[in-house]
């Protein structure tokens, strides 16, 4: 059987992680694990149950019995809890903010670590997030740190929101992204940071196919090293 690696893709919001992770997973025949979606589900659950986003133990307790699954359908990675499709409810700007807030709580990160490791352990998976190459899968065989300029990331996020039928302004969206990056990068628990052995790719002037081609070449190289 072919060697199946763990591929980690980290980077700030709007750098193109989701699109490229999805395309790379499809090209490799790998599964896709969107860890940001897990933090988004936690923020949504907390909101629904009246638990404050800064209540560490309260939000962490929501991870108990969390039954989350994903289904890649064309260009959409559907997210389910207990078999119920969450649709775009976890993709609103409000839940983006909530996900960033709950993800800063050490209790919440600890509660979700095993879950993420269990889902990815068998390999043959592309995992995207903020701390995948540094904390969740420090031994991942291929690691990428995807970046893009703040202006480009904001433009992409606006296009994404508008395509989903949500009105979005460039200035507001840019400010929200910057605030989220600042919180995600400066928190004490598993901050967003490039792993020393990750390959940094600036996607500002690259299209997704170009980014994926670079990633696929590295994965092919690492796979060959392991099959030798
Ligand atoms: O990738 P995303 O925009 O869906 O992530 C939402 C938030 O979740 C992000 O602002 C920070 C947090 N997150 C995290 O802390 N660690 C991860 N591995 C993935 C996401």
PDB file of N, CA and C in Angstrom, residues 59-137:
ATOM      1  N   UNK A  59     -16.891  26.251  28.013  1.00  0.00           N
ATOM      2  CA  UNK A  59     -16.814  25.946  26.575  1.00  0.00           C
ATOM      3  C   UNK A  59     -16.138  24.586  26.370  1.00  0.00           C
ATOM      4  N   UNK A  60     -15.088  24.308  27.166  1.00  0.00           N
ATOM      5  CA  UNK A  60     -14.367  23.031  27.002  1.00  0.00           C
ATOM      6  C   UNK A  60     -15.308  21.849  27.232  1.00  0.00           C
ATOM      7  N   UNK A  61     -16.250  21.999  28.179  1.00  0.00           N
ATOM      8  CA  UNK A  61     -17.181  20.907  28.486  1.00  0.00           C
ATOM      9  C   UNK A  61     -18.047  20.559  27.266  1.00  0.00           C
ATOM     10  N   UNK A  62     -18.199  21.513  26.343  1.00  0.00           N
ATOM     11  CA  UNK A  62     -19.006  21.256  25.142  1.00  0.00           C
ATOM     12  C   UNK A  62     -18.320  20.261  24.200  1.00  0.00           C
ATOM     13  N   UNK A  63     -17.033  20.013  24.437  1.00  0.00           N
ATOM     14  CA  UNK A  63     -16.315  19.048  23.597  1.00  0.00           C
ATOM     15  C   UNK A  63     -16.658  17.614  23.983  1.00  0.00           C
ATOM     16  N   UNK A  64     -17.209  17.435  25.197  1.00  0.00           N
ATOM     17  CA  UNK A  64     -17.589  16.085  25.632  1.00  0.00           C
ATOM     18  C   UNK A  64     -18.653  15.532  24.698  1.00  0.00           C
ATOM     19  N   UNK A  65     -18.394  14.390  24.142  1.00  0.00           N
ATOM     20  CA  UNK A  65     -19.381  13.750  23.280  1.00  0.00           C
ATOM     21  C   UNK A  65     -19.616  14.491  21.974  1.00  0.00           C
ATOM     22  N   UNK A  66     -18.698  15.407  21.631  1.00  0.00           N
ATOM     23  CA  UNK A  66     -18.847  16.124  20.356  1.00  0.00           C
ATOM     24  C   UNK A  66     -18.666  15.128  19.219  1.00  0.00           C
ATOM     25  N   UNK A  67     -19.706  14.982  18.434  1.00  0.00           N
ATOM     26  CA  UNK A  67     -19.671  14.012  17.344  1.00  0.00           C
ATOM     27  C   UNK A  67     -19.646  14.786  16.032  1.00  0.00           C
ATOM     28  N   UNK A  68     -18.418  15.077  15.593  1.00  0.00           N
ATOM     29  CA  UNK A  68     -18.278  15.934  14.405  1.00  0.00           C
ATOM     30  C   UNK A  68     -17.780  15.109  13.222  1.00  0.00           C
ATOM     31  N   UNK A  69     -18.326  15.371  12.070  1.00  0.00           N
ATOM     32  CA  UNK A  69     -17.845  14.666  10.881  1.00  0.00           C
ATOM     33  C   UNK A  69     -17.857  15.616   9.691  1.00  0.00           C
ATOM     34  N   UNK A  70     -17.109  15.240   8.681  1.00  0.00           N
ATOM     35  CA  UNK A  70     -16.956  16.083   7.501  1.00  0.00           C
ATOM     36  C   UNK A  70     -17.281  15.274   6.259  1.00  0.00           C
ATOM     37  N   UNK A  71     -17.770  15.975   5.262  1.00  0.00           N
ATOM     38  CA  UNK A  71     -18.015  15.291   3.997  1.00  0.00           C
ATOM     39  C   UNK A  71     -17.637  16.239   2.871  1.00  0.00           C
ATOM     40  N   UNK A  72     -16.641  15.823   2.112  1.00  0.00           N
ATOM     41  CA  UNK A  72     -16.171  16.650   1.015  1.00  0.00           C
ATOM     42  C   UNK A  72     -17.072  16.436  -0.193  1.00  0.00           C
ATOM     43  N   UNK A  73     -17.769  17.510  -0.590  1.00  0.00           N
ATOM     44  CA  UNK A  73     -18.668  17.409  -1.753  1.00  0.00           C
ATOM     45  C   UNK A  73     -18.286  18.485  -2.752  1.00  0.00           C
ATOM     46  N   UNK A  74     -17.603  18.089  -3.802  1.00  0.00           N
ATOM     47  CA  UNK A  74     -17.155  19.083  -4.785  1.00  0.00           C
ATOM     48  C   UNK A  74     -16.279  20.114  -4.099  1.00  0.00           C
ATOM     49  N   UNK A  75     -16.692  21.381  -4.179  1.00  0.00           N
ATOM     50  CA  UNK A  75     -15.852  22.427  -3.589  1.00  0.00           C
ATOM     51  C   UNK A  75     -16.299  22.770  -2.174  1.00  0.00           C
ATOM     52  N   UNK A  76     -17.244  22.010  -1.625  1.00  0.00           N
ATOM     53  CA  UNK A  76     -17.732  22.303  -0.279  1.00  0.00           C
ATOM     54  C   UNK A  76     -17.360  21.179   0.683  1.00  0.00           C
ATOM     55  N   UNK A  77     -16.784  21.566   1.809  1.00  0.00           N
ATOM     56  CA  UNK A  77     -16.488  20.584   2.850  1.00  0.00           C
ATOM     57  C   UNK A  77     -17.597  20.726   3.903  1.00  0.00           C
ATOM     58  N   UNK A  78     -18.579  19.850   3.827  1.00  0.00           N
ATOM     59  CA  UNK A  78     -19.716  19.965   4.742  1.00  0.00           C
ATOM     60  C   UNK A  78     -19.328  19.515   6.140  1.00  0.00           C
ATOM     61  N   UNK A  79     -19.863  20.214   7.128  1.00  0.00           N
ATOM     62  CA  UNK A  79     -19.555  19.900   8.520  1.00  0.00           C
ATOM     63  C   UNK A  79     -20.848  19.475   9.216  1.00  0.00           C
ATOM     64  N   UNK A  80     -20.790  18.336   9.900  1.00  0.00           N
ATOM     65  CA  UNK A  80     -21.966  17.784  10.570  1.00  0.00           C
ATOM     66  C   UNK A  80     -21.688  17.615  12.064  1.00  0.00           C
ATOM     67  N   UNK A  81     -22.692  17.869  12.906  1.00  0.00           N
ATOM     68  CA  UNK A  81     -22.615  17.403  14.289  1.00  0.00           C
ATOM     69  C   UNK A  81     -23.828  16.514  14.502  1.00  0.00           C
ATOM     70  N   UNK A  82     -23.560  15.322  15.025  1.00  0.00           N
ATOM     71  CA  UNK A  82     -24.609  14.315  15.202  1.00  0.00           C
ATOM     72  C   UNK A  82     -25.420  14.141  13.924  1.00  0.00           C
ATOM     73  N   UNK A  83     -24.721  14.138  12.799  1.00  0.00           N
ATOM     74  CA  UNK A  83     -25.380  13.888  11.520  1.00  0.00           C
ATOM     75  C   UNK A  83     -26.155  15.069  10.959  1.00  0.00           C
ATOM     76  N   UNK A  84     -26.119  16.208  11.661  1.00  0.00           N
ATOM     77  CA  UNK A  84     -26.884  17.377  11.239  1.00  0.00           C
ATOM     78  C   UNK A  84     -25.955  18.350  10.508  1.00  0.00           C
ATOM     79  N   UNK A  85     -26.302  18.686   9.255  1.00  0.00           N
ATOM     80  CA  UNK A  85     -25.468  19.565   8.430  1.00  0.00           C
ATOM     81  C   UNK A  85     -25.540  21.005   8.957  1.00  0.00           C
ATOM     82  N   UNK A  86     -24.383  21.562   9.315  1.00  0.00           N
ATOM     83  CA  UNK A  86     -24.381  22.910   9.887  1.00  0.00           C
ATOM     84  C   UNK A  86     -24.446  24.003   8.824  1.00  0.00           C
ATOM     85  N   UNK A  87     -24.269  23.610   7.570  1.00  0.00           N
ATOM     86  CA  UNK A  87     -24.373  24.587   6.480  1.00  0.00           C
ATOM     87  C   UNK A  87     -23.404  25.742   6.678  1.00  0.00           C
ATOM     88  N   UNK A  88     -23.866  26.963   6.422  1.00  0.00           N
ATOM     89  CA  UNK A  88     -22.967  28.119   6.535  1.00  0.00           C
ATOM     90  C   UNK A  88     -23.075  28.798   7.904  1.00  0.00           C
ATOM     91  N   UNK A  89     -23.819  28.151   8.830  1.00  0.00           N
ATOM     92  CA  UNK A  89     -24.030  28.802  10.143  1.00  0.00           C
ATOM     93  C   UNK A  89     -22.727  29.002  10.913  1.00  0.00           C
ATOM     94  N   UNK A  90     -21.701  28.217  10.597  1.00  0.00           N
ATOM     95  CA  UNK A  90     -20.427  28.385  11.314  1.00  0.00           C
ATOM     96  C   UNK A  90     -19.475  29.318  10.564  1.00  0.00           C
ATOM     97  N   UNK A  91     -19.939  29.899   9.459  1.00  0.00           N
ATOM     98  CA  UNK A  91     -19.041  30.721   8.636  1.00  0.00           C
ATOM     99  C   UNK A  91     -19.349  32.213   8.726  1.00  0.00           C
ATOM    100  N   UNK A  92     -20.222  32.618   9.615  1.00  0.00           N
ATOM    101  CA  UNK A  92     -20.559  34.042   9.707  1.00  0.00           C
ATOM    102  C   UNK A  92     -19.396  34.796  10.360  1.00  0.00           C
ATOM    103  N   UNK A  93     -19.289  36.125  10.118  1.00  0.00           N
ATOM    104  CA  UNK A  93     -18.236  36.908  10.778  1.00  0.00           C
ATOM    105  C   UNK A  93     -18.332  36.811  12.300  1.00  0.00           C
ATOM    106  N   UNK A  94     -19.547  36.729  12.835  1.00  0.00           N
ATOM    107  CA  UNK A  94     -19.701  36.641  14.285  1.00  0.00           C
ATOM    108  C   UNK A  94     -19.081  35.343  14.823  1.00  0.00           C
ATOM    109  N   UNK A  95     -19.358  34.235  14.147  1.00  0.00           N
ATOM    110  CA  UNK A  95     -18.802  32.952  14.607  1.00  0.00           C
ATOM    111  C   UNK A  95     -17.294  32.872  14.323  1.00  0.00           C
ATOM    112  N   UNK A  96     -16.821  33.566  13.292  1.00  0.00           N
ATOM    113  CA  UNK A  96     -15.364  33.645  13.068  1.00  0.00           C
ATOM    114  C   UNK A  96     -14.708  34.274  14.289  1.00  0.00           C
ATOM    115  N   UNK A  97     -15.301  35.353  14.747  1.00  0.00           N
ATOM    116  CA  UNK A  97     -14.774  36.049  15.927  1.00  0.00           C
ATOM    117  C   UNK A  97     -14.861  35.148  17.160  1.00  0.00           C
ATOM    118  N   UNK A  98     -16.004  34.477  17.326  1.00  0.00           N
ATOM    119  CA  UNK A  98     -16.186  33.591  18.477  1.00  0.00           C
ATOM    120  C   UNK A  98     -15.195  32.437  18.455  1.00  0.00           C
ATOM    121  N   UNK A  99     -14.943  31.891  17.259  1.00  0.00           N
ATOM    122  CA  UNK A  99     -14.003  30.764  17.141  1.00  0.00           C
ATOM    123  C   UNK A  99     -12.613  31.208  17.562  1.00  0.00           C
ATOM    124  N   UNK A 100     -12.240  32.402  17.139  1.00  0.00           N
ATOM    125  CA  UNK A 100     -10.922  32.913  17.517  1.00  0.00           C
ATOM    126  C   UNK A 100     -10.856  33.117  19.037  1.00  0.00           C
ATOM    127  N   UNK A 101     -11.943  33.590  19.624  1.00  0.00           N
ATOM    128  CA  UNK A 101     -11.958  33.809  21.087  1.00  0.00           C
ATOM    129  C   UNK A 101     -11.894  32.490  21.859  1.00  0.00           C
ATOM    130  N   UNK A 102     -12.748  31.527  21.501  1.00  0.00           N
ATOM    131  CA  UNK A 102     -12.732  30.263  22.266  1.00  0.00           C
ATOM    132  C   UNK A 102     -11.424  29.495  22.037  1.00  0.00           C
ATOM    133  N   UNK A 103     -10.818  29.705  20.860  1.00  0.00           N
ATOM    134  CA  UNK A 103      -9.592  28.956  20.564  1.00  0.00           C
ATOM    135  C   UNK A 103      -8.403  29.477  21.368  1.00  0.00           C
ATOM    136  N   UNK A 104      -8.560  30.634  21.991  1.00  0.00           N
ATOM    137  CA  UNK A 104      -7.465  31.181  22.811  1.00  0.00           C
ATOM    138  C   UNK A 104      -7.466  30.570  24.211  1.00  0.00           C
ATOM    139  N   UNK A 105      -8.539  29.843  24.566  1.00  0.00           N
ATOM    140  CA  UNK A 105      -8.658  29.291  25.919  1.00  0.00           C
ATOM    141  C   UNK A 105      -7.916  27.953  26.011  1.00  0.00           C
ATOM    142  N   UNK A 106      -6.942  27.845  26.913  1.00  0.00           N
ATOM    143  CA  UNK A 106      -6.159  26.609  27.004  1.00  0.00           C
ATOM    144  C   UNK A 106      -7.028  25.384  27.260  1.00  0.00           C
ATOM    145  N   UNK A 107      -8.093  25.522  28.058  1.00  0.00           N
ATOM    146  CA  UNK A 107      -8.961  24.366  28.360  1.00  0.00           C
ATOM    147  C   UNK A 107      -9.613  23.837  27.082  1.00  0.00           C
ATOM    148  N   UNK A 108      -9.977  24.760  26.219  1.00  0.00           N
ATOM    149  CA  UNK A 108     -10.647  24.368  24.975  1.00  0.00           C
ATOM    150  C   UNK A 108      -9.648  23.665  24.047  1.00  0.00           C
ATOM    151  N   UNK A 109      -8.453  24.213  23.944  1.00  0.00           N
ATOM    152  CA  UNK A 109      -7.441  23.589  23.080  1.00  0.00           C
ATOM    153  C   UNK A 109      -7.107  22.184  23.587  1.00  0.00           C
ATOM    154  N   UNK A 110      -6.977  22.056  24.901  1.00  0.00           N
ATOM    155  CA  UNK A 110      -6.643  20.746  25.475  1.00  0.00           C
ATOM    156  C   UNK A 110      -7.764  19.751  25.187  1.00  0.00           C
ATOM    157  N   UNK A 111      -8.998  20.210  25.312  1.00  0.00           N
ATOM    158  CA  UNK A 111     -10.139  19.311  25.116  1.00  0.00           C
ATOM    159  C   UNK A 111     -10.241  18.828  23.667  1.00  0.00           C
ATOM    160  N   UNK A 112      -9.704  19.605  22.737  1.00  0.00           N
ATOM    161  CA  UNK A 112      -9.855  19.248  21.321  1.00  0.00           C
ATOM    162  C   UNK A 112      -8.634  18.556  20.717  1.00  0.00           C
ATOM    163  N   UNK A 113      -7.553  18.504  21.484  1.00  0.00           N
ATOM    164  CA  UNK A 113      -6.305  17.966  20.940  1.00  0.00           C
ATOM    165  C   UNK A 113      -6.425  16.492  20.551  1.00  0.00           C
ATOM    166  N   UNK A 114      -6.935  15.672  21.471  1.00  0.00           N
ATOM    167  CA  UNK A 114      -7.065  14.241  21.205  1.00  0.00           C
ATOM    168  C   UNK A 114      -7.994  13.959  20.035  1.00  0.00           C
ATOM    169  N   UNK A 115      -9.097  14.714  20.026  1.00  0.00           N
ATOM    170  CA  UNK A 115     -10.076  14.547  18.945  1.00  0.00           C
ATOM    171  C   UNK A 115      -9.384  14.733  17.585  1.00  0.00           C
ATOM    172  N   UNK A 116      -8.605  15.819  17.457  1.00  0.00           N
ATOM    173  CA  UNK A 116      -7.924  16.098  16.190  1.00  0.00           C
ATOM    174  C   UNK A 116      -6.908  15.001  15.878  1.00  0.00           C
ATOM    175  N   UNK A 117      -6.172  14.568  16.903  1.00  0.00           N
ATOM    176  CA  UNK A 117      -5.146  13.549  16.667  1.00  0.00           C
ATOM    177  C   UNK A 117      -5.772  12.219  16.262  1.00  0.00           C
ATOM    178  N   UNK A 118      -6.897  11.898  16.882  1.00  0.00           N
ATOM    179  CA  UNK A 118      -7.578  10.647  16.535  1.00  0.00           C
ATOM    180  C   UNK A 118      -8.020  10.656  15.083  1.00  0.00           C
ATOM    181  N   UNK A 119      -8.602  11.786  14.653  1.00  0.00           N
ATOM    182  CA  UNK A 119      -9.117  11.849  13.286  1.00  0.00           C
ATOM    183  C   UNK A 119      -7.967  11.727  12.277  1.00  0.00           C
ATOM    184  N   UNK A 120      -6.787  12.313  12.617  1.00  0.00           N
ATOM    185  CA  UNK A 120      -5.704  12.356  11.626  1.00  0.00           C
ATOM    186  C   UNK A 120      -4.682  11.248  11.734  1.00  0.00           C
ATOM    187  N   UNK A 121      -4.759  10.484  12.831  1.00  0.00           N
ATOM    188  CA  UNK A 121      -3.659   9.565  13.177  1.00  0.00           C
ATOM    189  C   UNK A 121      -3.273   8.581  12.084  1.00  0.00           C
ATOM    190  N   UNK A 122      -4.243   8.085  11.334  1.00  0.00           N
ATOM    191  CA  UNK A 122      -3.954   7.035  10.364  1.00  0.00           C
ATOM    192  C   UNK A 122      -3.168   7.541   9.160  1.00  0.00           C
ATOM    193  N   UNK A 123      -3.018   8.852   9.036  1.00  0.00           N
ATOM    194  CA  UNK A 123      -2.319   9.400   7.883  1.00  0.00           C
ATOM    195  C   UNK A 123      -3.236   9.462   6.675  1.00  0.00           C
ATOM    196  N   UNK A 124      -2.666   9.862   5.543  1.00  0.00           N
ATOM    197  CA  UNK A 124      -3.503  10.034   4.354  1.00  0.00           C
ATOM    198  C   UNK A 124      -4.488  11.162   4.576  1.00  0.00           C
ATOM    199  N   UNK A 125      -3.988  12.231   5.191  1.00  0.00           N
ATOM    200  CA  UNK A 125      -4.892  13.324   5.545  1.00  0.00           C
ATOM    201  C   UNK A 125      -4.193  14.678   5.400  1.00  0.00           C
ATOM    202  N   UNK A 126      -4.950  15.644   4.901  1.00  0.00           N
ATOM    203  CA  UNK A 126      -4.479  17.033   4.863  1.00  0.00           C
ATOM    204  C   UNK A 126      -5.187  17.744   6.011  1.00  0.00           C
ATOM    205  N   UNK A 127      -4.409  18.320   6.918  1.00  0.00           N
ATOM    206  CA  UNK A 127      -4.986  18.971   8.100  1.00  0.00           C
ATOM    207  C   UNK A 127      -4.682  20.454   8.041  1.00  0.00           C
ATOM    208  N   UNK A 128      -5.710  21.293   8.093  1.00  0.00           N
ATOM    209  CA  UNK A 128      -5.461  22.736   8.049  1.00  0.00           C
ATOM    210  C   UNK A 128      -5.857  23.408   9.348  1.00  0.00           C
ATOM    211  N   UNK A 129      -5.073  24.409   9.743  1.00  0.00           N
ATOM    212  CA  UNK A 129      -5.369  25.116  10.990  1.00  0.00           C
ATOM    213  C   UNK A 129      -4.356  26.198  11.287  1.00  0.00           C
ATOM    214  N   UNK A 130      -4.021  26.324  12.575  1.00  0.00           N
ATOM    215  CA  UNK A 130      -3.055  27.345  12.994  1.00  0.00           C
ATOM    216  C   UNK A 130      -1.851  26.727  13.703  1.00  0.00           C
ATOM    217  N   UNK A 131      -2.075  25.564  14.355  1.00  0.00           N
ATOM    218  CA  UNK A 131      -1.037  24.950  15.195  1.00  0.00           C
ATOM    219  C   UNK A 131      -0.815  23.488  14.811  1.00  0.00           C
ATOM    220  N   UNK A 132      -1.103  23.159  13.572  1.00  0.00           N
ATOM    221  CA  UNK A 132      -1.019  21.746  13.175  1.00  0.00           C
ATOM    222  C   UNK A 132       0.432  21.281  13.107  1.00  0.00           C
ATOM    223  N   UNK A 133       1.275  22.062  12.442  1.00  0.00           N
ATOM    224  CA  UNK A 133       2.683  21.666  12.325  1.00  0.00           C
ATOM    225  C   UNK A 133       3.471  21.865  13.611  1.00  0.00           C
ATOM    226  N   UNK A 134       2.976  22.718  14.502  1.00  0.00           N
ATOM    227  CA  UNK A 134       3.713  23.000  15.735  1.00  0.00           C
ATOM    228  C   UNK A 134       3.257  22.143  16.910  1.00  0.00           C
ATOM    229  N   UNK A 135       1.936  21.900  17.036  1.00  0.00           N
ATOM    230  CA  UNK A 135       1.403  21.254  18.243  1.00  0.00           C
ATOM    231  C   UNK A 135       0.623  19.965  17.959  1.00  0.00           C
ATOM    232  N   UNK A 136      -0.317  20.022  17.051  1.00  0.00           N
ATOM    233  CA  UNK A 136      -1.217  18.872  16.865  1.00  0.00           C
ATOM    234  C   UNK A 136      -0.468  17.710  16.206  1.00  0.00           C
ATOM    235  N   UNK A 137       0.237  17.997  15.100  1.00  0.00           N
ATOM    236  CA  UNK A 137       1.023  16.959  14.427  1.00  0.00           C
ATOM    237  C   UNK A 137       2.443  17.467  14.172  1.00  0.00           C
TER     238      UNK A 137
END
